Tab-separated table of C-alpha atoms in Angstrom:
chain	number	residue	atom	x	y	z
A	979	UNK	CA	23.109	56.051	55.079
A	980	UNK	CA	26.496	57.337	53.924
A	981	UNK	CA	26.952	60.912	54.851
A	982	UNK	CA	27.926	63.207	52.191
A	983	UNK	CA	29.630	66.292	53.360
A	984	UNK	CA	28.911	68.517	50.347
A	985	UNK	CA	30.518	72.192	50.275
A	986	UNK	CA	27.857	74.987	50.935
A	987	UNK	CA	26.440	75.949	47.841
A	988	UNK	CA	23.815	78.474	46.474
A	989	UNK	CA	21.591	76.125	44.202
A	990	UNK	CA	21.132	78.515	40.728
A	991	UNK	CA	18.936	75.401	39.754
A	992	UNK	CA	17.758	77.350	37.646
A	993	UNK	CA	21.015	75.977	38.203
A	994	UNK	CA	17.991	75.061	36.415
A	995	UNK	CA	19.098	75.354	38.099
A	996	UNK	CA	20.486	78.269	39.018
A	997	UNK	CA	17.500	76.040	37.382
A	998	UNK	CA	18.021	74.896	37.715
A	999	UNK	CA	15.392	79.813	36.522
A	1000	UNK	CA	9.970	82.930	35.918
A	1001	UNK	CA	7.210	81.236	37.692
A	1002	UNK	CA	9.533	82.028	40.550
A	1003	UNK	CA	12.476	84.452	39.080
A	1004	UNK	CA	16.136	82.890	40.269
A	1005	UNK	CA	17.373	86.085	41.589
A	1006	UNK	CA	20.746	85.429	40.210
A	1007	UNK	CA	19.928	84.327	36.712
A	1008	UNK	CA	20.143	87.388	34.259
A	1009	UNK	CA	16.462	88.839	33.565
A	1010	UNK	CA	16.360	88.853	29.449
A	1011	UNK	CA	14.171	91.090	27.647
A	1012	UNK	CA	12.217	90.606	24.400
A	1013	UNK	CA	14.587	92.532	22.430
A	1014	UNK	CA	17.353	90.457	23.238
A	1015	UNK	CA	17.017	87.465	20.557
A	1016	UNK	CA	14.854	90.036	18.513
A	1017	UNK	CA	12.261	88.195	15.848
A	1018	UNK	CA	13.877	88.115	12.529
A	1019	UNK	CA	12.314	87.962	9.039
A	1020	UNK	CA	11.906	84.378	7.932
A	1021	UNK	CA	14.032	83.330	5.076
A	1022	UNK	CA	13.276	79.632	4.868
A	1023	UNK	CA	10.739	77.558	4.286
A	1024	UNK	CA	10.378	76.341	8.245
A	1025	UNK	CA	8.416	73.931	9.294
A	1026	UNK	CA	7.299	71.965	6.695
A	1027	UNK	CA	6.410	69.096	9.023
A	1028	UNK	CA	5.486	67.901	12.311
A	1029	UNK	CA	8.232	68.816	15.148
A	1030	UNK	CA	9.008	65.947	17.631
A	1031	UNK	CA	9.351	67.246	21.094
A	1032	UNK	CA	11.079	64.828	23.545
A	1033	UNK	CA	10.630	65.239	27.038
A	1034	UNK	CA	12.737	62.835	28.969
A	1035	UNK	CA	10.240	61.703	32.255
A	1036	UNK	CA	7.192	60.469	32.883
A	1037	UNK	CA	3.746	61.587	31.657
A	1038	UNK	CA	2.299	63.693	34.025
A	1039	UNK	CA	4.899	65.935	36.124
A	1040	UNK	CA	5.094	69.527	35.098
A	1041	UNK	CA	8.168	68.948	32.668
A	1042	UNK	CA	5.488	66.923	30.393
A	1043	UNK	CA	2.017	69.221	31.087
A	1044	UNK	CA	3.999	72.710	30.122
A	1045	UNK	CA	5.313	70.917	27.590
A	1046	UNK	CA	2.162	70.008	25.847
A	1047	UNK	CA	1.130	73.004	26.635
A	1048	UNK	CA	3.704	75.659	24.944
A	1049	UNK	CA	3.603	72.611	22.091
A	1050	UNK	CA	0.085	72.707	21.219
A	1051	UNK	CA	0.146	76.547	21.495
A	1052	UNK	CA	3.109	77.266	19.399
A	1053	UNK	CA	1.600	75.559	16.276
A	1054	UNK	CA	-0.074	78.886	15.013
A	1055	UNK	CA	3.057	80.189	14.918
A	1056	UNK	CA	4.634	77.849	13.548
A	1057	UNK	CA	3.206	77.113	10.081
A	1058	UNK	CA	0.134	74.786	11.795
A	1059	UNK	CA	2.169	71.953	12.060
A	1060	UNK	CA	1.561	69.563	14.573
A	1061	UNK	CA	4.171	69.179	17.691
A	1062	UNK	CA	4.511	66.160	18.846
A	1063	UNK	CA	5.490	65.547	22.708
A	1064	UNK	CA	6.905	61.896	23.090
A	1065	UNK	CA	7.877	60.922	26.491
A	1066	UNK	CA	11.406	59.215	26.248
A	1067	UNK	CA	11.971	58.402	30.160
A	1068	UNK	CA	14.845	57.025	31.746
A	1069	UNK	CA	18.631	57.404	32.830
A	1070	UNK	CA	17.668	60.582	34.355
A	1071	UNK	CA	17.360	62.214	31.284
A	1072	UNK	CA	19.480	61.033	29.431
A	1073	UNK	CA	17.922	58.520	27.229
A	1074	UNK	CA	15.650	61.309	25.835
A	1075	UNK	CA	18.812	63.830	25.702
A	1076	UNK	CA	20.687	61.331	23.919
A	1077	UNK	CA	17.840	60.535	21.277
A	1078	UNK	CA	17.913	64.245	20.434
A	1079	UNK	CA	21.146	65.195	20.372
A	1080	UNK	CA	21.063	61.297	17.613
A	1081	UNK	CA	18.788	63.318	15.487
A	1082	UNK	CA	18.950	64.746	11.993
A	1083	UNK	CA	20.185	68.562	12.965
A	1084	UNK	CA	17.218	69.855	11.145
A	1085	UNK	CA	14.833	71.445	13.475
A	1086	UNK	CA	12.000	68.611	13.495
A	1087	UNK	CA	13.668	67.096	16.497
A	1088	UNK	CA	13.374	68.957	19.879
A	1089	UNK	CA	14.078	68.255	23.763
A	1090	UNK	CA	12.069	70.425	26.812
A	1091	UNK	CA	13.817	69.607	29.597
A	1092	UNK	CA	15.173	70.732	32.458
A	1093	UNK	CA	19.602	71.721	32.140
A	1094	UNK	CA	20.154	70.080	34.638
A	1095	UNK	CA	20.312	67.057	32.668
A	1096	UNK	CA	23.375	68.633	30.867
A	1097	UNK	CA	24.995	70.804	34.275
A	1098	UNK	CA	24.572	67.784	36.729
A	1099	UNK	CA	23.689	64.374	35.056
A	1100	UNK	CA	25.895	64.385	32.465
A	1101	UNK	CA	28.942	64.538	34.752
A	1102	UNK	CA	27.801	61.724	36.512
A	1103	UNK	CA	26.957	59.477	34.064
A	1104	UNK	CA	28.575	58.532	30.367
A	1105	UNK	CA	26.997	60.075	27.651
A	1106	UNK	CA	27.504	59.737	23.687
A	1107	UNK	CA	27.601	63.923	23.671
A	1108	UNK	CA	29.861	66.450	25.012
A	1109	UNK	CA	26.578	68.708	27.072
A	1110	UNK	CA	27.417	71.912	24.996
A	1111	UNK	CA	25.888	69.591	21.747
A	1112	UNK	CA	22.597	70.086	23.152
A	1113	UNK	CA	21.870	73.995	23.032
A	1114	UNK	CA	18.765	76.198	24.099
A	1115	UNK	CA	16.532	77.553	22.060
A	1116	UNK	CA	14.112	79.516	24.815
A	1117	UNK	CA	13.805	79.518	28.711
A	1118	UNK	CA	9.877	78.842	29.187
A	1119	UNK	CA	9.539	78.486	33.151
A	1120	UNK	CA	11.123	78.295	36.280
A	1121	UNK	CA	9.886	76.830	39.023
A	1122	UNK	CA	11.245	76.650	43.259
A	1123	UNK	CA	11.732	73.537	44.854
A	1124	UNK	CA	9.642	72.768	48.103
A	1125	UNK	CA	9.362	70.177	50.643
A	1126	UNK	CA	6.626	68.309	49.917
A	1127	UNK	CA	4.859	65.965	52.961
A	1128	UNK	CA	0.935	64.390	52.125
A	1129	UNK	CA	-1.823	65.608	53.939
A	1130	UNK	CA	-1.811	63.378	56.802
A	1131	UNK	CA	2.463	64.067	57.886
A	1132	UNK	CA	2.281	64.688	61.358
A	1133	UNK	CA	4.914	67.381	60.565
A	1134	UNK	CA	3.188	70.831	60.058
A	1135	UNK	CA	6.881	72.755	60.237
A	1136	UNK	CA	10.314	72.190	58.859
A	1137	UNK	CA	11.222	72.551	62.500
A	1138	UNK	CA	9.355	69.676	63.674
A	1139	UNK	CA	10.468	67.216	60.864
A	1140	UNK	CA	14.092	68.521	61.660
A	1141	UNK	CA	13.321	67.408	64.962
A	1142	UNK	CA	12.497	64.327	64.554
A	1143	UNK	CA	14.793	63.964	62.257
A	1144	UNK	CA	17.429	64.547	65.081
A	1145	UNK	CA	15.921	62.136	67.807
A	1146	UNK	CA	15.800	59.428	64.989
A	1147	UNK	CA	18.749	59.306	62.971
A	1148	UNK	CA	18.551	57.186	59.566
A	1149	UNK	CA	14.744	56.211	60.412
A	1150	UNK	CA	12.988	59.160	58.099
A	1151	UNK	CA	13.048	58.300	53.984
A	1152	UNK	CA	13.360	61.166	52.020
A	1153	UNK	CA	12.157	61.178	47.907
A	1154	UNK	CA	13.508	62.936	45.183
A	1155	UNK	CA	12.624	63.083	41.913
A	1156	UNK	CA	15.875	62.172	39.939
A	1157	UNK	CA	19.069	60.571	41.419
A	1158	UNK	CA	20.974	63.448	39.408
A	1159	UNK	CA	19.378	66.092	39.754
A	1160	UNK	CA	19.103	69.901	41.507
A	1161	UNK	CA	16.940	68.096	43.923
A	1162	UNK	CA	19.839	65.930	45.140
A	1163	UNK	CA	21.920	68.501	45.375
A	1164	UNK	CA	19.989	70.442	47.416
A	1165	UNK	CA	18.996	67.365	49.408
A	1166	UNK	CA	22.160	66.383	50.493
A	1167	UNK	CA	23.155	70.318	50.653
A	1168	UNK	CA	20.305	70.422	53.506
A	1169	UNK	CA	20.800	67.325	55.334
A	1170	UNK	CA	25.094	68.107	55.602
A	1171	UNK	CA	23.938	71.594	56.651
A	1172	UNK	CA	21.699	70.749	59.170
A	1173	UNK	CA	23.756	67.431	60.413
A	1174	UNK	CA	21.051	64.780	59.961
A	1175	UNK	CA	21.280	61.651	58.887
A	1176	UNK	CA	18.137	60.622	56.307
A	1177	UNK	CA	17.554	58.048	54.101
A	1178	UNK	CA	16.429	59.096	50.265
A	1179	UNK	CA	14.910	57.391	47.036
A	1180	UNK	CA	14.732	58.423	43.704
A	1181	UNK	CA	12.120	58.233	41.536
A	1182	UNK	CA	11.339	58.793	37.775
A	1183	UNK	CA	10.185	62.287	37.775
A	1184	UNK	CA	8.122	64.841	39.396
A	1185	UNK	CA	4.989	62.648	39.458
A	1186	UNK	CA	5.997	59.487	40.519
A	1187	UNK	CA	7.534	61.156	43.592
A	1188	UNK	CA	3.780	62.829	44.262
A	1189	UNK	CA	2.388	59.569	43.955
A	1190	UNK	CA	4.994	58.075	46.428
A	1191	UNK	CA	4.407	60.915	49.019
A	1192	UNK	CA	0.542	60.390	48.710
A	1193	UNK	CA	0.618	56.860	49.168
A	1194	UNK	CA	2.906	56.774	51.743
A	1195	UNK	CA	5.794	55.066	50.467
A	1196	UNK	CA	8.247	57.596	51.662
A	1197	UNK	CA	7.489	60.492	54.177
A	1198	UNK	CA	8.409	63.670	52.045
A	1199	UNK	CA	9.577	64.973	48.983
A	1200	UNK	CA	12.170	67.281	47.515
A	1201	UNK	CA	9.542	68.906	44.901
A	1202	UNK	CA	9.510	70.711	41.450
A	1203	UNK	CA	6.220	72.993	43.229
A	1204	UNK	CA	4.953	72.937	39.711
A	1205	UNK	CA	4.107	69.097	39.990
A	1206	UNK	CA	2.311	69.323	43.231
A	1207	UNK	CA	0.685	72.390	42.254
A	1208	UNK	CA	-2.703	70.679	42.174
A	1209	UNK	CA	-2.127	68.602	45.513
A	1210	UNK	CA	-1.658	72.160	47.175
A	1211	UNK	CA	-4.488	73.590	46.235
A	1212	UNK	CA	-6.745	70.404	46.489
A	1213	UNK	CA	-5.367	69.752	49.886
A	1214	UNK	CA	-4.059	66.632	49.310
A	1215	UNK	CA	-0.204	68.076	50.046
A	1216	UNK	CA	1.026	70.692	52.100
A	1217	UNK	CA	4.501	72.400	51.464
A	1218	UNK	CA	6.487	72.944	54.796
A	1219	UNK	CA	9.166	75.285	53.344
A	1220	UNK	CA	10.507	76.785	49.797
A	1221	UNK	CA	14.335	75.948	49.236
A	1222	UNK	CA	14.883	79.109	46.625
A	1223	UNK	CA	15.424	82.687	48.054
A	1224	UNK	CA	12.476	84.523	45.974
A	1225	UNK	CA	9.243	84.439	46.834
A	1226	UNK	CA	6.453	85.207	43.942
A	1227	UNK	CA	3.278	86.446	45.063
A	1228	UNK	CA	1.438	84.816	42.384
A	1229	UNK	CA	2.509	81.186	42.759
A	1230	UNK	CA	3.209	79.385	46.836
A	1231	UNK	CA	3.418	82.861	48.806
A	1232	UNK	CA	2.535	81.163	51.937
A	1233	UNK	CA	4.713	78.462	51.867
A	1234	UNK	CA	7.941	79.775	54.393
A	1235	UNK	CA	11.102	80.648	52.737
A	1236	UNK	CA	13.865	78.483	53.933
A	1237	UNK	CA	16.113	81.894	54.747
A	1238	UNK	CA	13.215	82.406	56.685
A	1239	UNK	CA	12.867	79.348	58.727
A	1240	UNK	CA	16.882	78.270	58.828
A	1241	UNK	CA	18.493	81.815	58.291
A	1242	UNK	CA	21.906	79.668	58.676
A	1243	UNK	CA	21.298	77.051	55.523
A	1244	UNK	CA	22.442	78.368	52.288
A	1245	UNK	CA	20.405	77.036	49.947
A	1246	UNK	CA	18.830	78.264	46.881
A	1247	UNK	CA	17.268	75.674	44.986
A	1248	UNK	CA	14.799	75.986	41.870
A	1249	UNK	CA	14.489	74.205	38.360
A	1250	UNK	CA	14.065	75.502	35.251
A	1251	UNK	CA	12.658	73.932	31.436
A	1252	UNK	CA	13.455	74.825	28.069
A	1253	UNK	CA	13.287	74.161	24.564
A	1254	UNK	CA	16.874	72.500	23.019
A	1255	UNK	CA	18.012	70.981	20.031
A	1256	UNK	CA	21.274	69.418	18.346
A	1257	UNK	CA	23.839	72.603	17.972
A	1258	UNK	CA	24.267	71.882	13.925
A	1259	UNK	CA	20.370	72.958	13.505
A	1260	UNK	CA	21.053	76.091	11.743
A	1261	UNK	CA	20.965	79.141	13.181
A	1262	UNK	CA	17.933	80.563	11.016
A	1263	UNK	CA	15.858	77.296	12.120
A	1264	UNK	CA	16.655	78.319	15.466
A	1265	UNK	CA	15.673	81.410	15.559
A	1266	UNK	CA	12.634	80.673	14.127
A	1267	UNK	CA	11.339	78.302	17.039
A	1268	UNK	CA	12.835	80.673	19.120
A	1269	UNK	CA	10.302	83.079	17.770
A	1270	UNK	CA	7.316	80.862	17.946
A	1271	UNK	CA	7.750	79.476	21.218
A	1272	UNK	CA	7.946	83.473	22.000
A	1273	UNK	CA	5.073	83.752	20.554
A	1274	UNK	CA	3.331	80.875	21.857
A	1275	UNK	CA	4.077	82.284	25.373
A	1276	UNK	CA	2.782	85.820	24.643
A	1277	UNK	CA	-0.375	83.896	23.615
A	1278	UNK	CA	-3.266	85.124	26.603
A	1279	UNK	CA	-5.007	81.478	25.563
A	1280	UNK	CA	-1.548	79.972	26.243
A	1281	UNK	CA	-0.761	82.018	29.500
A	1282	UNK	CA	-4.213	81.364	30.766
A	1283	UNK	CA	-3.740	77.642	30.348
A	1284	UNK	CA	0.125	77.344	31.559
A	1285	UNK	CA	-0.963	79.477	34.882
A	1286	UNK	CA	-3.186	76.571	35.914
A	1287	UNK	CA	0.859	74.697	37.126
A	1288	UNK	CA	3.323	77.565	36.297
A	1289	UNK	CA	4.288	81.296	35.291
A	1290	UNK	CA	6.046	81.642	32.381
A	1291	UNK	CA	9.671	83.250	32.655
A	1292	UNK	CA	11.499	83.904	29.354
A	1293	UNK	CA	14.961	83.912	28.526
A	1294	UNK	CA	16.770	84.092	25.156
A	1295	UNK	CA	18.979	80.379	24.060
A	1296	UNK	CA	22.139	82.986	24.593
A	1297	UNK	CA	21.367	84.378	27.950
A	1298	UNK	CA	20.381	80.310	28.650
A	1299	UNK	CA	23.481	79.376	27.493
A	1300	UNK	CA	25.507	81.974	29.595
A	1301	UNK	CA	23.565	81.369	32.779
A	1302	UNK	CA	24.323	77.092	32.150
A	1303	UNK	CA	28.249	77.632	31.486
A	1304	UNK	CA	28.110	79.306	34.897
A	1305	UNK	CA	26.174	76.338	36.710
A	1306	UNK	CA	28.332	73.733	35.060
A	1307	UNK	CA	31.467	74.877	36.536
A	1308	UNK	CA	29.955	75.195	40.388
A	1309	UNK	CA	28.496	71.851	39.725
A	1310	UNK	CA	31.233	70.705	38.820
A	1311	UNK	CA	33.037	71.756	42.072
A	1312	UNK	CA	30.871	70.780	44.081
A	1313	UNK	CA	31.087	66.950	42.470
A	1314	UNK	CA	34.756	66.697	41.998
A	1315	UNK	CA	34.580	67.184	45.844
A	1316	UNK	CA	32.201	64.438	46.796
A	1317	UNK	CA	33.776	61.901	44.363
A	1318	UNK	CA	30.856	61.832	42.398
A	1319	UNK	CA	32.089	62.649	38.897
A	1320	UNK	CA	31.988	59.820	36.060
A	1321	UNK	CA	34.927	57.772	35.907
């Protein structure tokens, strides 16, 4: 497997990254208050019809179940129309990104997805849009990212898979969930930090990589925890350490911090979703979904629901925006120096 000697980083995943950033609170992504993008009176007539809401993987991982959920709750709030969640899979993202960003600027065309898709993927790969076209509207979650293994690993450390690891170089495969993604950043971040040499594969999303780890197609994951959430509490998974630096005593607080088990790694690695939309929607539109998605996650119907994979963890589309700029330009950095840019 070709090595790649990536500069120590601190994943803001959140970054998403950085988030990368709730469930799990990034502890360097600025914590926004209500107040911040305050509810404003309505002036227009918004929305007068169903709302699309892209989200650009699979059925089935947490980026499309939170989805669904903050859609179907935010309808009160948002005149009773219907939200529609279409899954738009494919380029890593950015088939779905790209169909938004194509989209009448009116409002009735919306993308939850991870930024990511805009810090990291779009340098990697052409796109039709500069990644500032796509803007946020609302943090909803963040979520860490964990090492994943099924059931029956014979690993029950990080210790011992680093171990074996060691005494058999380029024998273990490794999966991740997108080839551009936090997750491979903070894959190769961990194998260049710890010297090993491991094979990886990238799947399609959060829950085709749970399905590959359960059936035994590759030997662990790097994993969104909010997709395995179930397999951890059914049993069917165990987590042998969390790559972000927080631990939340609501969601995972017994899976070992990886500060914890490698105090020498620097590593903090979580992923984030939000609501975005073209940047020529109209401010007033915006701040309208803004304030029903708000809504939606004040909801105790809607929090009881979106607890069963994640916590919630709100930030305003301008404290979103901030925290991105900042993740663009260390992911940047950190690609220019592995050669990985787009050409």
């Amino acid at each position: 497997m070709k090595k790649h000697a990536l500069l120590v980083i601190a994943m803001s995943i959140c970054l998403l990254l950085t988030g990368c950033a709730g469930g799990v609170t990034n502890s360097a992504a600025p914590q926004t208050s209500a107040a911040s993008q305050s509810e404003s009176p309505q002036t227009v007539d918004f929305p007068k019809q169903n709302i699309s809401v892209i989200v650009p993987y699979a059925a089935g991982g947490s980026c499309d179940l939170t989805a669904r959920i903050i859609a179907t709750g935010a309808s009160k709030y948002l005149n009773n129309v219907n939200l529609v969640v279409e899954n738009k899979e494919g380029g890593s993202g950015l088939v779905g990104a790209t169909e938004a960003f194509s989209a009448k600027p009116d409002g009735y065309t919306l993308i939850y997805m991870p930024p990511t898709i805009l810090t990291i993927t779009s340098q990697m790969s052409e796109s039709v849009f500069e990644w500032t076209q796509l803007k946020p509207i609302i943090r909803v979650m963040d979520s860490p990212l964990v090492m994943g293994v099924n059931a029956d690993s014979p690993f029950q450390t990080f210790d011992e898979w680093v171990e074996y690891c060691r005494q058999n170089p380029g024998k273990f495969t490794f999966g991740i969930g997108s080839a551009a993604s936090t997750g491979t950043m903070a894959f190769y971040s961990m194998v260049d930090q710890l010297g090993l040499d491991v094979e990886f594969v990238s799947f399609n999303g959060g829950a085709p990589l749970a399905a590959a780890i359960l059936g035994g197609h590759v030997g662990a994951g790097m994993c969104n925890a909010s997709d395995i959430k179930s397999q951890l509490e059914d049993g069917s998974m165990r987590a042998l350490v969390n790559f972000s630096q927080t631990r939340n005593e609501a969601y995972y607080k017994d899976i070992p911090l990886i500060k914890d088990v490698v105090p020498e790694i620097n590593l903090n690695a979580s992923i984030s979703y939000g609501f975005f939309a073209n940047e020529n929607v109209p401010d007033e539109i915006i701040q309208i979904l803004h304030d029903g998605f708000k809504q939606a996650m004040e909801d105790p119907e809607v929090i009881s629901q979106f607890s069963n994979i994640a916590a919630f963890a709100y930030m305003s589309g301008e404290d979103y925006m901030a925290q991105l700029e900042q993740d663009y330009e260390v992911n940047h950095g950190v690609l220019e120096s592995q050669d990985m840019l787009k050409k």
